[in-house]
XYZ file of N, CA, C and O in Angstrom:
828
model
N 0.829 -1.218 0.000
C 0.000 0.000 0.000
C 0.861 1.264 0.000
O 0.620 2.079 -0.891
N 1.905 1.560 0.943
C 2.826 2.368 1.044
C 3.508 2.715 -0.517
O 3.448 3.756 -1.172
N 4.309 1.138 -0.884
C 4.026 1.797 -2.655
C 3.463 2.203 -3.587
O 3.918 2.885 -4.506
N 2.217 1.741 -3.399
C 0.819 2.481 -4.027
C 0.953 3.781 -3.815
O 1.268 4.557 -4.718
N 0.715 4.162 -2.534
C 0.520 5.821 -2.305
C 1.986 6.534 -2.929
O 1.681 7.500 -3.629
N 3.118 6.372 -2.879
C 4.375 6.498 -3.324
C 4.100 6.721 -5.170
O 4.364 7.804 -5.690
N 3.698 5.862 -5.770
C 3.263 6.230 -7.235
C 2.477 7.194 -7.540
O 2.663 8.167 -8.271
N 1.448 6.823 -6.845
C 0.291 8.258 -7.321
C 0.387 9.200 -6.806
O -0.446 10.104 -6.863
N 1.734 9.229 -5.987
C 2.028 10.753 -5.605
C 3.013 11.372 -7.054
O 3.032 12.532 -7.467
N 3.649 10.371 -7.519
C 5.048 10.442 -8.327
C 4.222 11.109 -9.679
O 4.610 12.092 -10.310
N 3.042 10.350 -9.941
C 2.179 9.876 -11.034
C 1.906 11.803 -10.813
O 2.594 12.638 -11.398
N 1.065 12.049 -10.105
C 0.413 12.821 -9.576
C 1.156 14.876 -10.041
O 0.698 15.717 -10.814
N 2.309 14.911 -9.174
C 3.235 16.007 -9.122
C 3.897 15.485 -11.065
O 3.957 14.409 -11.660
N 4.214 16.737 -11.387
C 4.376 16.663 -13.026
C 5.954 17.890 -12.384
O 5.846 18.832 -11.598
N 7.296 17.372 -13.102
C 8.167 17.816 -13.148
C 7.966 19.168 -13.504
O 7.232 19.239 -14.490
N 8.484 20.712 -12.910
C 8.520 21.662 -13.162
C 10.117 21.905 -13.593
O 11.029 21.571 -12.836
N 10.376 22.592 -15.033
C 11.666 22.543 -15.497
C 12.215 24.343 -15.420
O 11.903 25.209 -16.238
N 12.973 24.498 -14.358
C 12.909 25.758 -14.504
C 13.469 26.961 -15.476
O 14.213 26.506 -16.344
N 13.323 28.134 -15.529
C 13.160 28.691 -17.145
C 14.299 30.306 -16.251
O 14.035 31.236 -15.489
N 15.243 29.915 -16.797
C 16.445 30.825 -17.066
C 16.406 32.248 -17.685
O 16.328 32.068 -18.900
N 16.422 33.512 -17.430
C 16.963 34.839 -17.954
C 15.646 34.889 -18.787
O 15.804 35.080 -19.992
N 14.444 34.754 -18.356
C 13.321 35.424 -18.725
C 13.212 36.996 -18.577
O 13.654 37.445 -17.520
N 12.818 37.669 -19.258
C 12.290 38.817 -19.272
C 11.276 39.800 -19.578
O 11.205 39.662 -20.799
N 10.632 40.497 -19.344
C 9.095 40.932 -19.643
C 8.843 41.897 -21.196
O 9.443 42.952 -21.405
N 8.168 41.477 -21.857
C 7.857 41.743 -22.818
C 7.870 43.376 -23.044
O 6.908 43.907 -22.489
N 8.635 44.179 -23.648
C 8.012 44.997 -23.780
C 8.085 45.649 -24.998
O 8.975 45.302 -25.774
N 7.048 46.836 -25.422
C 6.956 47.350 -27.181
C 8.225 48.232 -27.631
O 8.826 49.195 -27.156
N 8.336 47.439 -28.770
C 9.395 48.328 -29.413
C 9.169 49.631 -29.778
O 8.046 50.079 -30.008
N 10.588 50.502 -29.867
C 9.747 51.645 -30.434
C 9.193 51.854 -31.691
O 8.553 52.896 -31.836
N 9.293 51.121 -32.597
C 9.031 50.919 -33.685
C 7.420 50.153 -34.236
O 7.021 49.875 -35.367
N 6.920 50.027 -33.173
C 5.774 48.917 -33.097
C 4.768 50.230 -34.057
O 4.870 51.448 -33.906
N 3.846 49.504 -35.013
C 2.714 50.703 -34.995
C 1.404 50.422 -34.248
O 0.377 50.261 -34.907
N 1.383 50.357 -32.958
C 0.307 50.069 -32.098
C 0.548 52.011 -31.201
O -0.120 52.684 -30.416
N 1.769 52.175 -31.881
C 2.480 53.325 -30.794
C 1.821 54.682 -31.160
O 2.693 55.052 -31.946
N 1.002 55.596 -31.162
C 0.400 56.573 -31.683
C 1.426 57.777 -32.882
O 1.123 58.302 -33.954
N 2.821 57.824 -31.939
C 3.396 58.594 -32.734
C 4.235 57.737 -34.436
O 4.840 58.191 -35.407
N 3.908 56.704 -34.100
C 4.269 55.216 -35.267
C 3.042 55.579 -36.260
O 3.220 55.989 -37.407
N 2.071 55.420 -35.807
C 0.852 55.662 -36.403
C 0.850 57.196 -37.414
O 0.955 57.319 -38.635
N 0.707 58.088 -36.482
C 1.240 59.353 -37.302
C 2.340 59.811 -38.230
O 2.410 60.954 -38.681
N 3.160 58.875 -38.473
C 4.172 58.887 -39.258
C 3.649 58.289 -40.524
O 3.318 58.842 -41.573
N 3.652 57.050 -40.187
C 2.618 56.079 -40.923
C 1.795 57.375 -42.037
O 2.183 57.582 -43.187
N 0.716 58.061 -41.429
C -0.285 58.750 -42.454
C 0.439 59.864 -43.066
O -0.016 60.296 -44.125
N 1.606 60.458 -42.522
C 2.204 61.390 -43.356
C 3.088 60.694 -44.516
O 3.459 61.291 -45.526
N 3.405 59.177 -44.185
C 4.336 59.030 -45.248
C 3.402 58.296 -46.316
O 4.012 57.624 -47.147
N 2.157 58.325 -46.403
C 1.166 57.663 -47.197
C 0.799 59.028 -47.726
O 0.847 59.004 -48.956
N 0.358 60.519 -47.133
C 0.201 61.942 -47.502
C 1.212 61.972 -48.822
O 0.910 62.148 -50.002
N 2.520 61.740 -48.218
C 3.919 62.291 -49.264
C 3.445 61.350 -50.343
O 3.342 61.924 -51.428
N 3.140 60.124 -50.360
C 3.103 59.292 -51.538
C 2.158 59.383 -52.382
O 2.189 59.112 -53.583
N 1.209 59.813 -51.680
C -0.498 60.235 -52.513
C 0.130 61.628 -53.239
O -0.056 61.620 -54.456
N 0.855 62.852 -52.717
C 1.195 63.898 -53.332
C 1.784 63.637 -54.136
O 1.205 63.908 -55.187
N 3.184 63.002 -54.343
C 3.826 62.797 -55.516
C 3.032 61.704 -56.310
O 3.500 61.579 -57.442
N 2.079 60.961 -56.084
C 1.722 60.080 -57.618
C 0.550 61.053 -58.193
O 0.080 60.943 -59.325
N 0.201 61.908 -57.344
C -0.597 63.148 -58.310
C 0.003 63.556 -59.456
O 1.231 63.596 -59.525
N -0.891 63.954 -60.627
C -0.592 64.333 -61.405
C 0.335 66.265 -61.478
O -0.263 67.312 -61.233
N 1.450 66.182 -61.775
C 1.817 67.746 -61.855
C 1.039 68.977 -62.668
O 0.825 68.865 -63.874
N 0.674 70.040 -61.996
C 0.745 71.163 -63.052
C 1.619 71.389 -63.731
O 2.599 71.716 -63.061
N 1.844 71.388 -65.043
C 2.995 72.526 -65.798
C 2.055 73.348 -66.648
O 1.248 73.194 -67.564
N 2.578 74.321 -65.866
C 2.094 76.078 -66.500
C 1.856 75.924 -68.323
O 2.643 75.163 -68.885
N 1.347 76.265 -68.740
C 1.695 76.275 -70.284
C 1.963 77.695 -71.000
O 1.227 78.677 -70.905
N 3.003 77.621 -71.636
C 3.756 79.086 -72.167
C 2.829 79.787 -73.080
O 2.402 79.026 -73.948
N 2.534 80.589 -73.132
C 1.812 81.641 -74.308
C 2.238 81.228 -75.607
O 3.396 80.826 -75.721
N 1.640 81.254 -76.403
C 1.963 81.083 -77.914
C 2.186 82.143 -78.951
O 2.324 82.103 -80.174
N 2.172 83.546 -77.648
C 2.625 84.724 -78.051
C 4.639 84.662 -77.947
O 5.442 85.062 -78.790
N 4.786 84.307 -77.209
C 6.215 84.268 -76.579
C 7.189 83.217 -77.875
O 6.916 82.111 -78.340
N 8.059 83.904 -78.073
C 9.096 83.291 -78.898
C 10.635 83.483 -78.474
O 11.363 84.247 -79.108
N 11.193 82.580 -77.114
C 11.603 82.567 -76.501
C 11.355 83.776 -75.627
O 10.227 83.964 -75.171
N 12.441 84.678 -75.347
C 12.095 85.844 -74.379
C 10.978 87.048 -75.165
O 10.330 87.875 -74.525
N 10.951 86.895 -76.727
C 10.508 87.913 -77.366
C 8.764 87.600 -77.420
O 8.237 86.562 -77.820
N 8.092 88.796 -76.905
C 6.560 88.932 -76.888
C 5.628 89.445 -77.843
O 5.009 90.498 -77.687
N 5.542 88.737 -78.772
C 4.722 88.958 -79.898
C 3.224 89.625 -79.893
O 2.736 90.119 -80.910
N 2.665 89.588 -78.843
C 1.740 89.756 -78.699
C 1.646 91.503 -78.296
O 0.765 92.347 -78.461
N 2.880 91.532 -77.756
C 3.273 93.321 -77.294
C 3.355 94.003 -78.282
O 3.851 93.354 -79.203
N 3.014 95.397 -78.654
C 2.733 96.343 -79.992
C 1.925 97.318 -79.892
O 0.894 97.126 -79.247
N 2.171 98.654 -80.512
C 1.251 99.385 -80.559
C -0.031 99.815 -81.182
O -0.063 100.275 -82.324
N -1.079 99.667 -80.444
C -1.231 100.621 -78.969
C -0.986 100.155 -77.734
O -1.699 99.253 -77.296
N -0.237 100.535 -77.182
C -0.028 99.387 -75.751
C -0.913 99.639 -74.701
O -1.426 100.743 -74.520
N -1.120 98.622 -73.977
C -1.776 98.681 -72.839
C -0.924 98.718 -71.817
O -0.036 97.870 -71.730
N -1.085 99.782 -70.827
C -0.262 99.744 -69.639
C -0.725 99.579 -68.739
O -1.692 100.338 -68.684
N -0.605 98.627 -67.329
C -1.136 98.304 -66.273
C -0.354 99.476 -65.329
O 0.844 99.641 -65.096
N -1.270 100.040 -64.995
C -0.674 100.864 -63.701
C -1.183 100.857 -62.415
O -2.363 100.577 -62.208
N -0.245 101.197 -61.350
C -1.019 100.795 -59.865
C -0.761 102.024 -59.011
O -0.312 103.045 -59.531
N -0.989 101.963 -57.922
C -1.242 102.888 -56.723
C 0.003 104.270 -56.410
O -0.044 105.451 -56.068
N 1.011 103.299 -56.755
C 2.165 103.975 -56.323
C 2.615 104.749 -57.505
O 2.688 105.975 -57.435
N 2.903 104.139 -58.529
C 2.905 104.836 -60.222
C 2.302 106.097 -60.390
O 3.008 106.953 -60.925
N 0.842 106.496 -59.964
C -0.084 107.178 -60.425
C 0.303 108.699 -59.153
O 0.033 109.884 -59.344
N 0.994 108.071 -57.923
C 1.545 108.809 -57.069
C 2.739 109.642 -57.600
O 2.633 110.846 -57.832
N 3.756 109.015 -57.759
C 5.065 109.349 -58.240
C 5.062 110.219 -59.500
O 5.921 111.085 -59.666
N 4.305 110.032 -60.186
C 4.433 110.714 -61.335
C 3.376 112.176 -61.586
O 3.441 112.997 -62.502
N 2.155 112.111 -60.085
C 1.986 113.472 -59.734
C 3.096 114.766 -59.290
O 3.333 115.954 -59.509
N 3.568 113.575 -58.505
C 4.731 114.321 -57.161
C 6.399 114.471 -58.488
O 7.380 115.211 -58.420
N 6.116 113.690 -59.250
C 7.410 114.261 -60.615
C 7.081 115.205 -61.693
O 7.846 115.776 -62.469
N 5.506 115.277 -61.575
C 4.771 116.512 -62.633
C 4.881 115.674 -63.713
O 4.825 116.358 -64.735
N 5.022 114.411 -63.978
C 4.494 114.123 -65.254
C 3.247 113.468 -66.064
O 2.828 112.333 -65.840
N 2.720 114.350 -67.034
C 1.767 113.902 -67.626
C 1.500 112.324 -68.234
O 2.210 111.839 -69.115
N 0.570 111.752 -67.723
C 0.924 109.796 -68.209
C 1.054 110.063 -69.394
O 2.141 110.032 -69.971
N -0.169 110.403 -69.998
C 0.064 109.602 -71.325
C 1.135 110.202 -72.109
O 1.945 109.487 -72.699
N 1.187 111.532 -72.153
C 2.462 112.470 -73.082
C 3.825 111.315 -72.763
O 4.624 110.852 -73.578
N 3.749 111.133 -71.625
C 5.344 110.918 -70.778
C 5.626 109.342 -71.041
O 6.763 108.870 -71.070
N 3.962 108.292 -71.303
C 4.549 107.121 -71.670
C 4.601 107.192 -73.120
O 5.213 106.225 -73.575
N 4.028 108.276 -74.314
C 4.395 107.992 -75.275
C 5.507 108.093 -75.777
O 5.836 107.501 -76.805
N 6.687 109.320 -74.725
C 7.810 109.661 -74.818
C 8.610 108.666 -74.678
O 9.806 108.801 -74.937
N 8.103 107.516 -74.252
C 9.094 106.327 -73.421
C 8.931 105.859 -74.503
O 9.962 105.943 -75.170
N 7.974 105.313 -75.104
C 7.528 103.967 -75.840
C 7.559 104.685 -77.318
O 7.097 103.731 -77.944
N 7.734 105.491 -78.116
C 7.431 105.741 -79.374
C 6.314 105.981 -79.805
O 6.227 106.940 -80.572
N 5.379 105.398 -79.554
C 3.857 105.511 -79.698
C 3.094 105.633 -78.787
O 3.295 106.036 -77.642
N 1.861 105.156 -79.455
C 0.453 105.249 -78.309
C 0.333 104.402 -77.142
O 0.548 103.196 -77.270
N -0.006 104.920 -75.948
C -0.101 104.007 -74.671
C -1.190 104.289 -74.178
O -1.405 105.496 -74.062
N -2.064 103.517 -73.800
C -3.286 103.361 -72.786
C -2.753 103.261 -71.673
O -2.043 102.261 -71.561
N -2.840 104.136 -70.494
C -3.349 103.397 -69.147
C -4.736 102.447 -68.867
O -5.882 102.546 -69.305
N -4.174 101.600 -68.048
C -5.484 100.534 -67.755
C -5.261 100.555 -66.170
O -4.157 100.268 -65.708
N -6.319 100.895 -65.368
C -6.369 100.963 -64.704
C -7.917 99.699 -63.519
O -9.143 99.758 -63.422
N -6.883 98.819 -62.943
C -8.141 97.928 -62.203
C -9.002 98.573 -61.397
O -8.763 99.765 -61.202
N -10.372 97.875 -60.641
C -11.114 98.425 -59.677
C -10.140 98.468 -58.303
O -10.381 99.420 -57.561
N -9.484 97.907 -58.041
C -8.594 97.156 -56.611
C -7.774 98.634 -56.558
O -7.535 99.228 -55.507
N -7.477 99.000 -57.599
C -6.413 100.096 -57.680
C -7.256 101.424 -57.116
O -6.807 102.171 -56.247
N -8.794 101.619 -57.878
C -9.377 103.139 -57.466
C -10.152 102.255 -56.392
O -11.256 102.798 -56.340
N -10.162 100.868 -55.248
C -10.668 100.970 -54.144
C -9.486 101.215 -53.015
O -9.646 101.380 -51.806
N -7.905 101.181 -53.977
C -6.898 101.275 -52.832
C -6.764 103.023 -52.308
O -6.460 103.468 -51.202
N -7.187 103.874 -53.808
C -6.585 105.713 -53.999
C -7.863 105.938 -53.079
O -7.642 106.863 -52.297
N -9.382 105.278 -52.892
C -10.338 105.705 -52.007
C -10.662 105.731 -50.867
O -11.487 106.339 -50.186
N -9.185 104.278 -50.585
C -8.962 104.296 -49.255
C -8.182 105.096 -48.517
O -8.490 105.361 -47.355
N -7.086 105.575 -49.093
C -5.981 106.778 -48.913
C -6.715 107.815 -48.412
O -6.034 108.500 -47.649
N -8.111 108.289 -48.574
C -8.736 109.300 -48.285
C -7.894 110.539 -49.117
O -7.164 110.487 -50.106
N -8.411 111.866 -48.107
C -8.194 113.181 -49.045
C -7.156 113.533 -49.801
O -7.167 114.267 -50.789
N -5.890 112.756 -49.096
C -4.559 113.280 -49.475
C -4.307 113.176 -50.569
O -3.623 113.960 -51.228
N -4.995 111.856 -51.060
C -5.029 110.968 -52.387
C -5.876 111.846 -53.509
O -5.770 111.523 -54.693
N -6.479 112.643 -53.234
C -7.683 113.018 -54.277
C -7.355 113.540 -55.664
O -8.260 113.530 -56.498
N -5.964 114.065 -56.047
C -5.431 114.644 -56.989
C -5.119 113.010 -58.264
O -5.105 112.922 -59.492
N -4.887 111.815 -56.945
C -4.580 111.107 -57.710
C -6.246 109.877 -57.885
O -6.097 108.797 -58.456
N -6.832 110.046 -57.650
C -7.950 109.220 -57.796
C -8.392 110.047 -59.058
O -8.550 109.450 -60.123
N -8.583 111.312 -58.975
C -9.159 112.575 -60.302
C -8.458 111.935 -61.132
O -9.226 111.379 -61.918
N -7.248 111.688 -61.408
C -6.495 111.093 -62.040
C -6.548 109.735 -62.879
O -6.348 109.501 -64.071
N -6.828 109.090 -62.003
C -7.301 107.725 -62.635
C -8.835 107.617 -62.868
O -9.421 106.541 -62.981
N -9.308 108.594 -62.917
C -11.003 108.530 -63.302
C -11.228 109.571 -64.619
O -12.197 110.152 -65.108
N -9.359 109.447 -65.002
C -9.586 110.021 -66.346
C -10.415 109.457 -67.540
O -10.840 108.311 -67.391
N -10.697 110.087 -68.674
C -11.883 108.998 -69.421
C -10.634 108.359 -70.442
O -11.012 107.368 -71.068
N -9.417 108.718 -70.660
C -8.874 108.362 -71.326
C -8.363 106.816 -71.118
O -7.954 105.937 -71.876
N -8.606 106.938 -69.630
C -7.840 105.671 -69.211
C -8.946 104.592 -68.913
O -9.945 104.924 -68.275
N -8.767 103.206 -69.400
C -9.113 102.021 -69.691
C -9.595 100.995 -68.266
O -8.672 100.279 -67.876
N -10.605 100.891 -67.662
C -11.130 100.643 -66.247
C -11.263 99.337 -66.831
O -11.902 98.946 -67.808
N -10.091 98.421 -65.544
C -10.781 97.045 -66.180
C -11.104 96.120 -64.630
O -10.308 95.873 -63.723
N -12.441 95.779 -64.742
C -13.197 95.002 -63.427
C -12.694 93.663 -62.774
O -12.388 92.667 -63.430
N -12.653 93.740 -61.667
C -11.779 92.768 -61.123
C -13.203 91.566 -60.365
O -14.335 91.729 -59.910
N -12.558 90.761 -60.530
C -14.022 89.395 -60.212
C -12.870 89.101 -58.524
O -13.735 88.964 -57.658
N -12.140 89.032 -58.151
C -11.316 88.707 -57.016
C -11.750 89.363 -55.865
O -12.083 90.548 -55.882
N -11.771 88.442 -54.546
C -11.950 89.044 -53.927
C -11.116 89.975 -52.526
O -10.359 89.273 -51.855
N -11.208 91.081 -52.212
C -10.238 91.983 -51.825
C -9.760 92.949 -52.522
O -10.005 93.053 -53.723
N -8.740 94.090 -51.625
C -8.345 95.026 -52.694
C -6.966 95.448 -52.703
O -6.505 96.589 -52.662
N -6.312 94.186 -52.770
C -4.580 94.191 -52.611
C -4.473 94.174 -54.083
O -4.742 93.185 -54.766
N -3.969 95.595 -54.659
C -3.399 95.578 -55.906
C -2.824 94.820 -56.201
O -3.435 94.136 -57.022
N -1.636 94.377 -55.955
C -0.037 93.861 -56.481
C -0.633 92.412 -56.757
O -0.190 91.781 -57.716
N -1.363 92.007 -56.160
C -1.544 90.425 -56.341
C -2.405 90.394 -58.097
O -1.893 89.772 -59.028
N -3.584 91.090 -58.230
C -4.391 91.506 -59.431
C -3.369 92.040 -60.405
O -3.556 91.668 -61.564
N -2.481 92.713 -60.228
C -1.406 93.313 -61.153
C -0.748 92.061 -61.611
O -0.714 92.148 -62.838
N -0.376 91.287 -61.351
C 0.910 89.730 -61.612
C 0.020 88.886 -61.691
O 0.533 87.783 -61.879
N -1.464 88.826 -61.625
C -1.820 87.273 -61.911
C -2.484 88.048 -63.361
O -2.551 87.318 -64.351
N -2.952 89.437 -63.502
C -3.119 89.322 -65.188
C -1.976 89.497 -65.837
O -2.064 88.893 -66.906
N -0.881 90.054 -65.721
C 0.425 90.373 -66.287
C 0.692 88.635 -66.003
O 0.942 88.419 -67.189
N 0.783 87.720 -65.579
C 1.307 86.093 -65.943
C -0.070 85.368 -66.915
O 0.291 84.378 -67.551
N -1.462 85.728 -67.074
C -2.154 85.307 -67.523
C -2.267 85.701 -69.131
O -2.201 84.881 -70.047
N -2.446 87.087 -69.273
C -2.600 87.576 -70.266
C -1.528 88.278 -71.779
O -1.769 88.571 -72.950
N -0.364 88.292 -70.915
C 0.878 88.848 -71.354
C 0.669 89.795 -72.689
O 0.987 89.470 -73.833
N 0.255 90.643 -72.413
C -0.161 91.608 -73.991
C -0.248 93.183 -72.806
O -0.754 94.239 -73.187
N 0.322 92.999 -71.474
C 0.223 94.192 -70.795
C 1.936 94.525 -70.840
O 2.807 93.797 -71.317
N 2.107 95.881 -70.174
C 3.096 96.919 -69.632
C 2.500 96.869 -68.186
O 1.467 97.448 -67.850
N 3.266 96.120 -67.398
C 3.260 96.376 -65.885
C 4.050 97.853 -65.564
O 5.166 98.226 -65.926
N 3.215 98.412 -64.893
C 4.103 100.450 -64.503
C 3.657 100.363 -63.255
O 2.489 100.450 -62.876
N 4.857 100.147 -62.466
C 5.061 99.959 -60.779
C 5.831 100.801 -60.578
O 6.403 101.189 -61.596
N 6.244 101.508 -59.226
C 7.848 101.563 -58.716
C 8.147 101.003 -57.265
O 9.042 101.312 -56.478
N 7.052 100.024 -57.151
C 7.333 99.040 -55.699
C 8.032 98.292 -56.397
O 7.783 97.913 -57.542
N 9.367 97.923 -55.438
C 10.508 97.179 -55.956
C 9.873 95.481 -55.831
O 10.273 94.582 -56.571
N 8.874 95.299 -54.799
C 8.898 94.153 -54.381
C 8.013 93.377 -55.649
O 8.008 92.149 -55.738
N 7.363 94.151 -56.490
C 5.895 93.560 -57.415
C 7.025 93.683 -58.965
O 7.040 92.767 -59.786
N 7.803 94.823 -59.112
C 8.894 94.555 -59.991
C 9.726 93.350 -60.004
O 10.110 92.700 -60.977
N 9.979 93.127 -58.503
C 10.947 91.722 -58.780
C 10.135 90.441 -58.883
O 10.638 89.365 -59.205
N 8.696 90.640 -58.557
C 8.059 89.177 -59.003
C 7.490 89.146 -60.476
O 7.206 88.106 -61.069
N 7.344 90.589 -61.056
C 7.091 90.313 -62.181
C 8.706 89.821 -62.819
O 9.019 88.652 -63.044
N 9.373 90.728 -62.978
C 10.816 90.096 -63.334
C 11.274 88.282 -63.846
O 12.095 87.857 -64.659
N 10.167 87.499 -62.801
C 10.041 86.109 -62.732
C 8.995 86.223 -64.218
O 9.521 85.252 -64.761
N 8.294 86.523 -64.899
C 7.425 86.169 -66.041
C 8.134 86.536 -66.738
O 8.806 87.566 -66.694
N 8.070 85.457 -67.758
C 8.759 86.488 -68.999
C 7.760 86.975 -70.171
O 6.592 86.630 -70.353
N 8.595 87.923 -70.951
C 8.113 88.314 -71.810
C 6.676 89.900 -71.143
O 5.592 90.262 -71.600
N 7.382 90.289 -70.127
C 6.292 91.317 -69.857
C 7.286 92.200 -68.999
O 7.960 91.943 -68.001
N 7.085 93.581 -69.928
C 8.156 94.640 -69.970
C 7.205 95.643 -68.503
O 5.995 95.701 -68.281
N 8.379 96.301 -67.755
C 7.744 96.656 -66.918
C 8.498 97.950 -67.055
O 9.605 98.085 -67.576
N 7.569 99.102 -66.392
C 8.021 100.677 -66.619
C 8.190 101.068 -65.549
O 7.499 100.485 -64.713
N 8.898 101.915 -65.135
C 8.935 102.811 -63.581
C 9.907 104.095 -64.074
O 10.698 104.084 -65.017
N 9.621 105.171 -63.182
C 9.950 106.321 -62.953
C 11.791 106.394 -62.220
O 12.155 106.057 -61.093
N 12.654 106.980 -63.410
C 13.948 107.284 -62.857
C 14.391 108.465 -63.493
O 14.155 108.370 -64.697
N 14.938 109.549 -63.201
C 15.274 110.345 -63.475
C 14.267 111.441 -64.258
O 14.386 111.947 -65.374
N 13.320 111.590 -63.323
C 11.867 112.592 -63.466
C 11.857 112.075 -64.784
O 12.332 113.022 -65.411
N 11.547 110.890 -65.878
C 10.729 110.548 -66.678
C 10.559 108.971 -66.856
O 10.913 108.360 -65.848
N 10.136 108.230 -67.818
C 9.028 107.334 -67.851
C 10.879 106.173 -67.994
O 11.948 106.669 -68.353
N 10.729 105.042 -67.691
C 11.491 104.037 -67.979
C 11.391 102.531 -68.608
O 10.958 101.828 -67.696
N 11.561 101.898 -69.535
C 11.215 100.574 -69.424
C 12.126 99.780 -69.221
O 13.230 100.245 -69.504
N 12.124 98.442 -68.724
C 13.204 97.353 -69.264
C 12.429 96.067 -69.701
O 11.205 96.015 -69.823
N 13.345 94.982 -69.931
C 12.701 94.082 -70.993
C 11.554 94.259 -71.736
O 10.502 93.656 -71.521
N 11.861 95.659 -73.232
C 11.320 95.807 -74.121
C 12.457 95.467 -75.570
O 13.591 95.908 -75.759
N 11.809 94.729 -76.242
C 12.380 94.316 -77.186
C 12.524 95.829 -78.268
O 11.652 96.640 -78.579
N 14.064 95.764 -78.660
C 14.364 97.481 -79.017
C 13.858 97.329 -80.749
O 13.896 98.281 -81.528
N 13.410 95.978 -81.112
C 12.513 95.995 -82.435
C 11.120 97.284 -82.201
O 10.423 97.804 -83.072
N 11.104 97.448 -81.016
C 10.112 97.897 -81.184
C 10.155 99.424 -81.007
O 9.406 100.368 -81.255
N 11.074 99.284 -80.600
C 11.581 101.188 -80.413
C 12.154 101.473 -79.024
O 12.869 102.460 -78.846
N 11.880 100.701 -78.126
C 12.018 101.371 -76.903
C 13.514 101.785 -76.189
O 14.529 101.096 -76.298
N 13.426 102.938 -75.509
C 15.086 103.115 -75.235
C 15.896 102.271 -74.418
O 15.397 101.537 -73.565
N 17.213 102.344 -74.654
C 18.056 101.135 -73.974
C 17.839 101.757 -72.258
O 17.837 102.979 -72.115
N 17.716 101.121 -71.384
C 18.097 101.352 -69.740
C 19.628 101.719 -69.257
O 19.877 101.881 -68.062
């Protein structure tokens, strides 16, 4: 009996084998269960969706023959803005006499709405030059945009339309037009009218 009970104790207890240099599980940093894993994750799926988009490329005018603007000629249209219409009170010069002096021929001023809502905002001081641009000679062209930040309306029709004379003397709207080509821009140096990148086929004086 004693051996009996001796077996089914033996039978009974099951060998425990013990388990060496265990250690507790823990997440890598790399796991994506990890929130900031996760957020990486959707930006680098963002970058991949952006680049298999299709690109814009701008398409060039079919006026433009390399730098030269075919579409430019007289009678010209001149875009003029806020500061232009200033400077050339305060220099005494007459627009149109003074851009035909520049250009050889006939010049239109064109003048946007953005431009006579910027001279109306100036209030009184401005009034010599708003009279000014509400000349009948000059060419009112309506703006569908909304706001009344000239410079932006000045460079998106001067890059759209390219058959204008941008006439600034803000350096900052000169150097972004500068970036289009084929669109000659005018400003005031030496009390009269100036252009550069005008093709001298057409008459205009060297700078």
């Amino acid at each position: 009996e004693s051996r009996r009970k001796d077996r089914r104790k033996s039978m009974g207890k099951q060998k425990k084998t013990r388990k060496f240099a265990v250690a507790k599980k823990i997440i890598s940093k790399n796991d994506s269960r990890l929130k900031d894993n996760q957020k990486k994750a959707e930006e680098a799926e963002k970058k991949k969706a952006e680049e298999e988009k299709p690109k814009h490329v701008e398409q060039t005018p079919s006026a433009l023959w390399f730098k030269y603007n075919t579409a430019l000629g007289p009678p010209y249209h001149v875009l003029i803005d806020t500061n232009f219409i200033n400077f050339s009170i305060k220099n005494k010069l007459e627009m149109c006499r003074s851009m035909m002096d520049c250009l050889y021929a006939k010049a239109t001023p064109c003048v946007t709405d953005c431009v006579m809502a910027e001279l109306e905002k100036l209030g009184s001081k401005y009034r010599v030059a708003l009279r000014l641009a509400k000349d009948p000679r000059f060419i009112r062209l309506p703006c569908t945009h909304s706001g009344t930040y000239a410079d932006d309306c000045i460079f998106n029709r001067a890059c759209q339309h390219r058959c204008y004379i941008v006439a600034t003397c803000d350096k900052d709207l000169r150097r972004r037009v500068r970036k289009v080509p084929g669109v000659p821009i005018m400003y005031i140096s030496g009390r009269k009218y100036t252009i550069e990148r005008m093709p001298e086929a057409l008459g205009a004086p060297r700078t």
